[in-house]
PDB file of C-alpha atoms in Angstrom:
ATOM      1  CA  ALA A 205      -5.306 -40.326  38.664  1.00 76.00           C
ATOM      2  CA  GLN A 206      -2.362 -38.015  38.908  1.00 86.00           C
ATOM      3  CA  LYS A 207      -2.464 -34.563  37.399  1.00 92.00           C
ATOM      4  CA  VAL A 208      -0.227 -31.505  37.309  1.00 96.00           C
ATOM      5  CA  THR A 209      -1.666 -28.115  36.402  1.00 97.00           C
ATOM      6  CA  GLN A 210       0.403 -25.109  35.426  1.00 97.00           C
ATOM      7  CA  ALA A 211      -2.244 -22.513  34.756  1.00 96.00           C
ATOM      8  CA  GLN A 212       0.164 -19.851  33.511  1.00 97.00           C
ATOM      9  CA  THR A 213       0.935 -20.533  29.863  1.00 96.00           C
ATOM     10  CA  GLU A 214       3.297 -17.584  29.363  1.00 97.00           C
ATOM     11  CA  ILE A 215       4.724 -14.940  31.660  1.00 98.00           C
ATOM     12  CA  SER A 216       6.657 -11.895  30.567  1.00 98.00           C
ATOM     13  CA  VAL A 217       8.694  -9.800  33.004  1.00 98.00           C
ATOM     14  CA  VAL A 218      11.388  -7.179  32.859  1.00 98.00           C
ATOM     15  CA  GLU A 219      14.832  -8.055  34.112  1.00 97.00           C
ATOM     16  CA  LYS A 220      15.274  -7.783  37.902  1.00 97.00           C
ATOM     17  CA  GLU A 221      11.598  -8.376  38.580  1.00 98.00           C
ATOM     18  CA  ASP A 222      10.569 -11.257  40.815  1.00 98.00           C
ATOM     19  CA  VAL A 223       8.339 -13.882  39.235  1.00 98.00           C
ATOM     20  CA  THR A 224       6.393 -16.837  40.638  1.00 98.00           C
ATOM     21  CA  LEU A 225       5.439 -19.880  38.596  1.00 98.00           C
ATOM     22  CA  ASP A 226       2.440 -21.755  39.932  1.00 98.00           C
ATOM     23  CA  CYS A 227       2.006 -25.512  40.119  1.00 98.00           C
ATOM     24  CA  VAL A 228      -0.984 -27.431  41.468  1.00 98.00           C
ATOM     25  CA  TYR A 229      -0.952 -31.212  41.619  1.00 97.00           C
ATOM     26  CA  GLU A 230      -3.365 -34.074  42.258  1.00 95.00           C
ATOM     27  CA  THR A 231      -2.561 -37.505  43.600  1.00 92.00           C
ATOM     28  CA  ARG A 232      -4.208 -40.009  45.923  1.00 90.00           C
ATOM     29  CA  ASP A 233      -0.892 -41.313  47.194  1.00 89.00           C
ATOM     30  CA  THR A 234       0.611 -40.192  50.466  1.00 89.00           C
ATOM     31  CA  THR A 235       4.112 -40.844  49.161  1.00 89.00           C
ATOM     32  CA  TYR A 236       5.060 -38.796  46.142  1.00 91.00           C
ATOM     33  CA  TYR A 237       7.752 -36.507  44.806  1.00 92.00           C
ATOM     34  CA  LEU A 238       7.508 -33.197  43.039  1.00 94.00           C
ATOM     35  CA  PHE A 239      10.028 -31.811  40.578  1.00 95.00           C
ATOM     36  CA  TRP A 240      10.799 -28.675  38.644  1.00 97.00           C
ATOM     37  CA  TYR A 241      12.671 -28.759  35.350  1.00 97.00           C
ATOM     38  CA  LYS A 242      13.893 -25.964  33.093  1.00 97.00           C
ATOM     39  CA  GLN A 243      13.855 -26.273  29.298  1.00 96.00           C
ATOM     40  CA  PRO A 244      16.026 -23.613  27.616  1.00 95.00           C
ATOM     41  CA  PRO A 245      15.791 -22.999  23.857  1.00 91.00           C
ATOM     42  CA  SER A 246      18.320 -25.778  23.255  1.00 89.00           C
ATOM     43  CA  GLY A 247      15.563 -28.239  24.153  1.00 91.00           C
ATOM     44  CA  GLU A 248      17.214 -30.275  26.882  1.00 93.00           C
ATOM     45  CA  LEU A 249      15.328 -30.368  30.185  1.00 95.00           C
ATOM     46  CA  VAL A 250      17.462 -29.530  33.184  1.00 96.00           C
ATOM     47  CA  PHE A 251      16.544 -30.799  36.636  1.00 95.00           C
ATOM     48  CA  LEU A 252      16.171 -28.027  39.240  1.00 95.00           C
ATOM     49  CA  ILE A 253      14.701 -29.536  42.401  1.00 93.00           C
ATOM     50  CA  ARG A 254      13.018 -32.592  43.895  1.00 92.00           C
ATOM     51  CA  ARG A 255      10.814 -32.474  46.979  1.00 92.00           C
ATOM     52  CA  ASN A 256       9.143 -35.406  48.737  1.00 90.00           C
ATOM     53  CA  SER A 257       5.652 -35.372  50.204  1.00 91.00           C
ATOM     54  CA  PHE A 258       6.889 -35.619  53.790  1.00 90.00           C
ATOM     55  CA  ASP A 259       9.075 -32.549  53.647  1.00 86.00           C
ATOM     56  CA  GLU A 260       7.173 -29.278  53.463  1.00 83.00           C
ATOM     57  CA  GLN A 261      10.163 -27.151  54.272  1.00 83.00           C
ATOM     58  CA  ASN A 262      10.658 -24.418  51.726  1.00 85.00           C
ATOM     59  CA  GLU A 263      13.935 -24.330  49.898  1.00 86.00           C
ATOM     60  CA  ILE A 264      16.118 -21.556  48.573  1.00 88.00           C
ATOM     61  CA  SER A 265      18.954 -21.945  46.115  1.00 89.00           C
ATOM     62  CA  GLY A 266      20.490 -18.670  45.077  1.00 93.00           C
ATOM     63  CA  ARG A 267      17.824 -16.670  43.251  1.00 95.00           C
ATOM     64  CA  TYR A 268      15.477 -19.673  43.166  1.00 95.00           C
ATOM     65  CA  SER A 269      13.034 -20.609  45.897  1.00 95.00           C
ATOM     66  CA  TRP A 270      10.265 -23.154  46.177  1.00 94.00           C
ATOM     67  CA  ASN A 271       7.129 -23.086  48.322  1.00 95.00           C
ATOM     68  CA  PHE A 272       5.511 -26.485  48.962  1.00 95.00           C
ATOM     69  CA  GLN A 273       2.073 -26.461  50.594  1.00 94.00           C
ATOM     70  CA  LYS A 274       0.277 -29.780  50.971  1.00 93.00           C
ATOM     71  CA  SER A 275      -2.853 -28.050  52.240  1.00 93.00           C
ATOM     72  CA  THR A 276      -3.364 -26.445  48.840  1.00 95.00           C
ATOM     73  CA  SER A 277      -1.540 -29.134  46.799  1.00 96.00           C
ATOM     74  CA  SER A 278       0.802 -26.533  45.416  1.00 97.00           C
ATOM     75  CA  PHE A 279       4.516 -26.402  44.699  1.00 96.00           C
ATOM     76  CA  ASN A 280       5.278 -22.898  43.467  1.00 97.00           C
ATOM     77  CA  PHE A 281       8.607 -21.680  42.119  1.00 97.00           C
ATOM     78  CA  THR A 282       9.878 -18.124  42.563  1.00 97.00           C
ATOM     79  CA  ILE A 283      12.768 -16.509  40.730  1.00 97.00           C
ATOM     80  CA  THR A 284      14.080 -13.418  42.481  1.00 97.00           C
ATOM     81  CA  ALA A 285      15.688 -10.628  40.471  1.00 97.00           C
ATOM     82  CA  SER A 286      15.075 -12.389  37.169  1.00 97.00           C
ATOM     83  CA  GLN A 287      17.705 -12.356  34.436  1.00 97.00           C
ATOM     84  CA  VAL A 288      17.505 -12.778  30.684  1.00 97.00           C
ATOM     85  CA  VAL A 289      19.143 -16.200  31.038  1.00 96.00           C
ATOM     86  CA  ASP A 290      16.104 -17.336  33.020  1.00 97.00           C
ATOM     87  CA  SER A 291      14.031 -17.220  29.831  1.00 97.00           C
ATOM     88  CA  ALA A 292      12.877 -20.786  29.260  1.00 97.00           C
ATOM     89  CA  VAL A 293       9.961 -23.143  29.643  1.00 97.00           C
ATOM     90  CA  TYR A 294       9.570 -24.442  33.179  1.00 98.00           C
ATOM     91  CA  PHE A 295       7.878 -27.733  33.937  1.00 97.00           C
ATOM     92  CA  CYS A 296       6.457 -28.932  37.209  1.00 97.00           C
ATOM     93  CA  ALA A 297       6.220 -32.720  37.526  1.00 96.00           C
ATOM     94  CA  LEU A 298       4.873 -35.394  39.883  1.00 94.00           C
ATOM     95  CA  SER A 299       5.968 -38.954  40.532  1.00 91.00           C
ATOM     96  CA  ASP A 300       4.113 -41.241  42.927  1.00 86.00           C
ATOM     97  CA  THR A 301       3.997 -44.907  43.825  1.00 80.00           C
ATOM     98  CA  ASP A 302       2.278 -45.907  40.598  1.00 71.00           C
ATOM     99  CA  THR A 303       4.778 -48.066  38.639  1.00 63.00           C
ATOM    100  CA  GLY A 304       7.170 -47.914  41.547  1.00 66.00           C
ATOM    101  CA  GLY A 305       7.992 -44.264  41.106  1.00 67.00           C
ATOM    102  CA  PHE A 306       9.373 -44.559  37.594  1.00 73.00           C
ATOM    103  CA  LYS A 307       6.550 -42.729  35.885  1.00 82.00           C
ATOM    104  CA  THR A 308       6.526 -38.959  35.989  1.00 90.00           C
ATOM    105  CA  ILE A 309       3.577 -36.766  35.089  1.00 92.00           C
ATOM    106  CA  PHE A 310       4.498 -33.373  33.669  1.00 94.00           C
ATOM    107  CA  GLY A 311       2.480 -30.189  33.632  1.00 96.00           C
ATOM    108  CA  ALA A 312       2.012 -28.316  30.363  1.00 96.00           C
ATOM    109  CA  GLY A 313       4.797 -25.919  31.227  1.00 97.00           C
ATOM    110  CA  THR A 314       5.066 -22.158  31.718  1.00 97.00           C
ATOM    111  CA  ARG A 315       7.063 -20.176  29.191  1.00 97.00           C
ATOM    112  CA  LEU A 316       8.946 -17.340  30.887  1.00 98.00           C
ATOM    113  CA  PHE A 317      10.200 -14.353  28.913  1.00 97.00           C
ATOM    114  CA  VAL A 318      12.624 -12.061  30.704  1.00 97.00           C
ATOM    115  CA  LYS A 319      13.216  -8.836  28.815  1.00 97.00           C
ATOM    116  CA  ALA A 320      16.339  -6.746  29.243  1.00 95.00           C
TER     117      ALA A 320
ATOM    118  CA  ASP B 278      31.635 -35.796  29.775  1.00 65.00           C
ATOM    119  CA  GLY B 279      28.715 -37.998  30.850  1.00 73.00           C
ATOM    120  CA  GLY B 280      25.395 -37.423  29.211  1.00 94.00           C
ATOM    121  CA  ILE B 281      22.673 -38.500  26.842  1.00 96.00           C
ATOM    122  CA  THR B 282      23.111 -38.271  23.094  1.00 96.00           C
ATOM    123  CA  GLN B 283      20.126 -38.227  20.803  1.00 97.00           C
ATOM    124  CA  SER B 284      20.427 -38.445  17.052  1.00 96.00           C
ATOM    125  CA  PRO B 285      19.571 -37.165  14.606  1.00 96.00           C
ATOM    126  CA  LYS B 286      18.611 -33.685  15.739  1.00 95.00           C
ATOM    127  CA  TYR B 287      16.116 -33.353  12.874  1.00 96.00           C
ATOM    128  CA  LEU B 288      14.357 -36.196  11.069  1.00 94.00           C
ATOM    129  CA  PHE B 289      11.844 -36.295   8.261  1.00 91.00           C
ATOM    130  CA  ARG B 290       9.494 -39.183   7.651  1.00 88.00           C
ATOM    131  CA  LYS B 291       7.683 -40.085   4.487  1.00 88.00           C
ATOM    132  CA  GLU B 292       4.204 -41.572   4.527  1.00 83.00           C
ATOM    133  CA  GLY B 293       4.228 -45.282   5.355  1.00 86.00           C
ATOM    134  CA  GLN B 294       7.830 -45.225   6.518  1.00 91.00           C
ATOM    135  CA  ASN B 295       9.273 -46.400   9.819  1.00 94.00           C
ATOM    136  CA  VAL B 296      12.000 -44.270  11.337  1.00 95.00           C
ATOM    137  CA  THR B 297      14.269 -44.921  14.309  1.00 96.00           C
ATOM    138  CA  LEU B 298      15.462 -42.344  16.798  1.00 97.00           C
ATOM    139  CA  SER B 299      18.691 -43.088  18.604  1.00 98.00           C
ATOM    140  CA  CYS B 300      19.349 -42.541  22.314  1.00 98.00           C
ATOM    141  CA  GLU B 301      22.675 -43.401  23.934  1.00 98.00           C
ATOM    142  CA  GLN B 302      23.760 -42.649  27.509  1.00 97.00           C
ATOM    143  CA  ASN B 303      27.111 -43.017  29.270  1.00 96.00           C
ATOM    144  CA  LEU B 304      25.821 -42.180  32.742  1.00 95.00           C
ATOM    145  CA  ASN B 305      25.574 -45.851  33.747  1.00 94.00           C
ATOM    146  CA  HIS B 306      21.877 -45.349  34.455  1.00 93.00           C
ATOM    147  CA  ASP B 307      19.606 -48.373  34.577  1.00 93.00           C
ATOM    148  CA  ALA B 308      16.348 -46.635  33.671  1.00 93.00           C
ATOM    149  CA  MET B 309      15.638 -44.967  30.345  1.00 95.00           C
ATOM    150  CA  TYR B 310      12.574 -43.171  29.006  1.00 96.00           C
ATOM    151  CA  TRP B 311      11.071 -41.774  25.822  1.00 97.00           C
ATOM    152  CA  TYR B 312       8.789 -38.745  25.861  1.00 97.00           C
ATOM    153  CA  ARG B 313       6.857 -36.894  23.223  1.00 97.00           C
ATOM    154  CA  GLN B 314       6.448 -33.120  23.478  1.00 97.00           C
ATOM    155  CA  ASP B 315       3.826 -31.251  21.460  1.00 95.00           C
ATOM    156  CA  PRO B 316       3.461 -27.441  21.421  1.00 87.00           C
ATOM    157  CA  GLY B 317       1.678 -26.166  24.510  1.00 81.00           C
ATOM    158  CA  GLN B 318       1.666 -29.575  26.132  1.00 84.00           C
ATOM    159  CA  GLY B 319       3.800 -31.208  28.704  1.00 88.00           C
ATOM    160  CA  LEU B 320       5.866 -34.287  28.108  1.00 94.00           C
ATOM    161  CA  ARG B 321       3.961 -37.510  27.572  1.00 95.00           C
ATOM    162  CA  LEU B 322       5.568 -40.855  28.289  1.00 94.00           C
ATOM    163  CA  ILE B 323       5.844 -43.266  25.364  1.00 96.00           C
ATOM    164  CA  TYR B 324       7.923 -46.135  26.791  1.00 96.00           C
ATOM    165  CA  TYR B 325      10.252 -46.718  29.691  1.00 94.00           C
ATOM    166  CA  SER B 326      12.732 -49.375  30.726  1.00 94.00           C
ATOM    167  CA  HIS B 327      14.094 -50.185  34.188  1.00 89.00           C
ATOM    168  CA  ILE B 328      16.557 -52.809  33.092  1.00 92.00           C
ATOM    169  CA  VAL B 329      18.084 -54.363  30.003  1.00 95.00           C
ATOM    170  CA  ASN B 330      15.729 -56.571  27.982  1.00 96.00           C
ATOM    171  CA  ASP B 331      12.653 -55.217  29.721  1.00 95.00           C
ATOM    172  CA  PHE B 332      10.418 -52.246  28.954  1.00 95.00           C
ATOM    173  CA  GLN B 333       6.881 -51.025  29.645  1.00 93.00           C
ATOM    174  CA  LYS B 334       4.362 -48.988  27.713  1.00 94.00           C
ATOM    175  CA  GLY B 335       3.715 -45.464  28.797  1.00 92.00           C
ATOM    176  CA  ASP B 336       0.617 -43.393  28.156  1.00 91.00           C
ATOM    177  CA  ILE B 337       0.916 -43.077  24.370  1.00 95.00           C
ATOM    178  CA  ALA B 338       2.730 -46.225  23.170  1.00 96.00           C
ATOM    179  CA  GLU B 339       0.503 -46.904  20.142  1.00 96.00           C
ATOM    180  CA  GLY B 340       2.428 -46.556  16.901  1.00 96.00           C
ATOM    181  CA  TYR B 341       5.817 -46.765  18.614  1.00 97.00           C
ATOM    182  CA  SER B 342       8.220 -49.569  19.477  1.00 98.00           C
ATOM    183  CA  VAL B 343      11.448 -49.794  21.487  1.00 98.00           C
ATOM    184  CA  SER B 344      14.218 -52.221  22.346  1.00 98.00           C
ATOM    185  CA  ARG B 345      16.663 -52.358  25.226  1.00 98.00           C
ATOM    186  CA  GLU B 346      19.413 -54.776  24.280  1.00 97.00           C
ATOM    187  CA  LYS B 347      22.165 -52.766  25.941  1.00 97.00           C
ATOM    188  CA  LYS B 348      22.192 -50.676  29.084  1.00 97.00           C
ATOM    189  CA  GLU B 349      23.492 -47.667  27.183  1.00 97.00           C
ATOM    190  CA  SER B 350      21.007 -47.708  24.329  1.00 98.00           C
ATOM    191  CA  PHE B 351      17.228 -47.280  24.049  1.00 98.00           C
ATOM    192  CA  PRO B 352      16.210 -46.678  20.416  1.00 98.00           C
ATOM    193  CA  LEU B 353      12.662 -45.623  19.545  1.00 98.00           C
ATOM    194  CA  THR B 354      10.998 -46.623  16.279  1.00 97.00           C
ATOM    195  CA  VAL B 355       8.127 -44.511  15.022  1.00 96.00           C
ATOM    196  CA  THR B 356       6.096 -46.844  12.858  1.00 94.00           C
ATOM    197  CA  SER B 357       3.751 -46.069   9.997  1.00 90.00           C
ATOM    198  CA  ALA B 358       0.897 -46.818  12.400  1.00 89.00           C
ATOM    199  CA  GLN B 359       1.626 -43.534  14.180  1.00 89.00           C
ATOM    200  CA  LYS B 360      -0.542 -41.212  12.116  1.00 87.00           C
ATOM    201  CA  ASN B 361       0.562 -37.963  13.730  1.00 91.00           C
ATOM    202  CA  PRO B 362       4.275 -38.356  14.419  1.00 93.00           C
ATOM    203  CA  THR B 363       5.265 -34.697  14.079  1.00 94.00           C
ATOM    204  CA  ALA B 364       6.625 -33.740  17.497  1.00 96.00           C
ATOM    205  CA  PHE B 365       9.725 -33.199  19.583  1.00 97.00           C
ATOM    206  CA  TYR B 366      11.023 -36.436  21.093  1.00 98.00           C
ATOM    207  CA  LEU B 367      13.047 -36.475  24.286  1.00 97.00           C
ATOM    208  CA  CYS B 368      15.023 -39.347  25.740  1.00 97.00           C
ATOM    209  CA  ALA B 369      15.882 -39.439  29.437  1.00 96.00           C
ATOM    210  CA  SER B 370      17.610 -41.673  31.951  1.00 95.00           C
ATOM    211  CA  SER B 371      17.785 -42.048  35.716  1.00 93.00           C
ATOM    212  CA  ILE B 372      19.437 -44.187  38.354  1.00 90.00           C
ATOM    213  CA  VAL B 373      17.523 -47.023  39.960  1.00 82.00           C
ATOM    214  CA  GLY B 374      19.803 -48.076  42.804  1.00 72.00           C
ATOM    215  CA  GLY B 375      19.037 -45.022  44.888  1.00 67.00           C
ATOM    216  CA  GLY B 376      15.344 -45.905  45.049  1.00 67.00           C
ATOM    217  CA  PRO B 377      12.422 -44.672  42.977  1.00 70.00           C
ATOM    218  CA  PHE B 378      11.497 -41.061  42.323  1.00 84.00           C
ATOM    219  CA  GLN B 379      14.894 -40.164  40.968  1.00 87.00           C
ATOM    220  CA  PRO B 380      15.312 -37.042  38.824  1.00 90.00           C
ATOM    221  CA  GLN B 381      15.800 -37.672  35.143  1.00 93.00           C
ATOM    222  CA  HIS B 382      18.598 -36.532  32.877  1.00 95.00           C
ATOM    223  CA  PHE B 383      17.538 -35.549  29.377  1.00 96.00           C
ATOM    224  CA  GLY B 384      19.035 -35.483  25.926  1.00 96.00           C
ATOM    225  CA  ASP B 385      18.569 -32.452  23.694  1.00 93.00           C
ATOM    226  CA  GLY B 386      15.857 -34.060  21.604  1.00 96.00           C
ATOM    227  CA  THR B 387      14.975 -35.067  18.058  1.00 97.00           C
ATOM    228  CA  ARG B 388      12.484 -33.054  16.054  1.00 96.00           C
ATOM    229  CA  LEU B 389      10.489 -35.305  13.734  1.00 95.00           C
ATOM    230  CA  SER B 390       8.425 -33.974  10.850  1.00 93.00           C
ATOM    231  CA  ILE B 391       6.381 -35.531   8.073  1.00 87.00           C
ATOM    232  CA  LEU B 392       7.412 -34.868   4.479  1.00 82.00           C
TER     233      LEU B 392
END
């Protein structure tokens, strides 16, 4: 069965600090996709990134970067020089070939507080 | 602007009452989803639909029902059989034509409470 574990329930940092959000996943499929979403206080989840199981290349987008390591089944998310606007709940998610890729399993989320 | 509209934002249910949460999208997406979010937990899938007039149960479908009569609309009914309905409900949609594993677009949720 699929599973996504975000062991960090809450993280608090001071503005301009770097912060890494951990994500560990479980799946028996060789074809799967991993996602990160951001949920600001407004409640709407916002898609950040999608990565497929055949592409382990790390990705950087502005202050955001993602480290995908199949050997440890991890897909960690780093925010560099954090800002107050980064305060939100961040969800890691997994979708595999079960139900044709339409079912997504979400982790419990990590709440990030960035203090000014 | 394209997006997903959920209404109402807040909803209160009396004991033994059915309530319906609305979800409308103008993104021309084929797939739509309903999730339940409880404090400290991730999103759990209630129902999903790939195409009009077809839908499948998710992990926690008991006590809920849906319909998909139009591409744009995917209403969720919380029935009296759902004994613990207090939660935050999120509707989402995604394209299908580009293959599976597509990212989902979310509405801003409905918070349901018991009176």
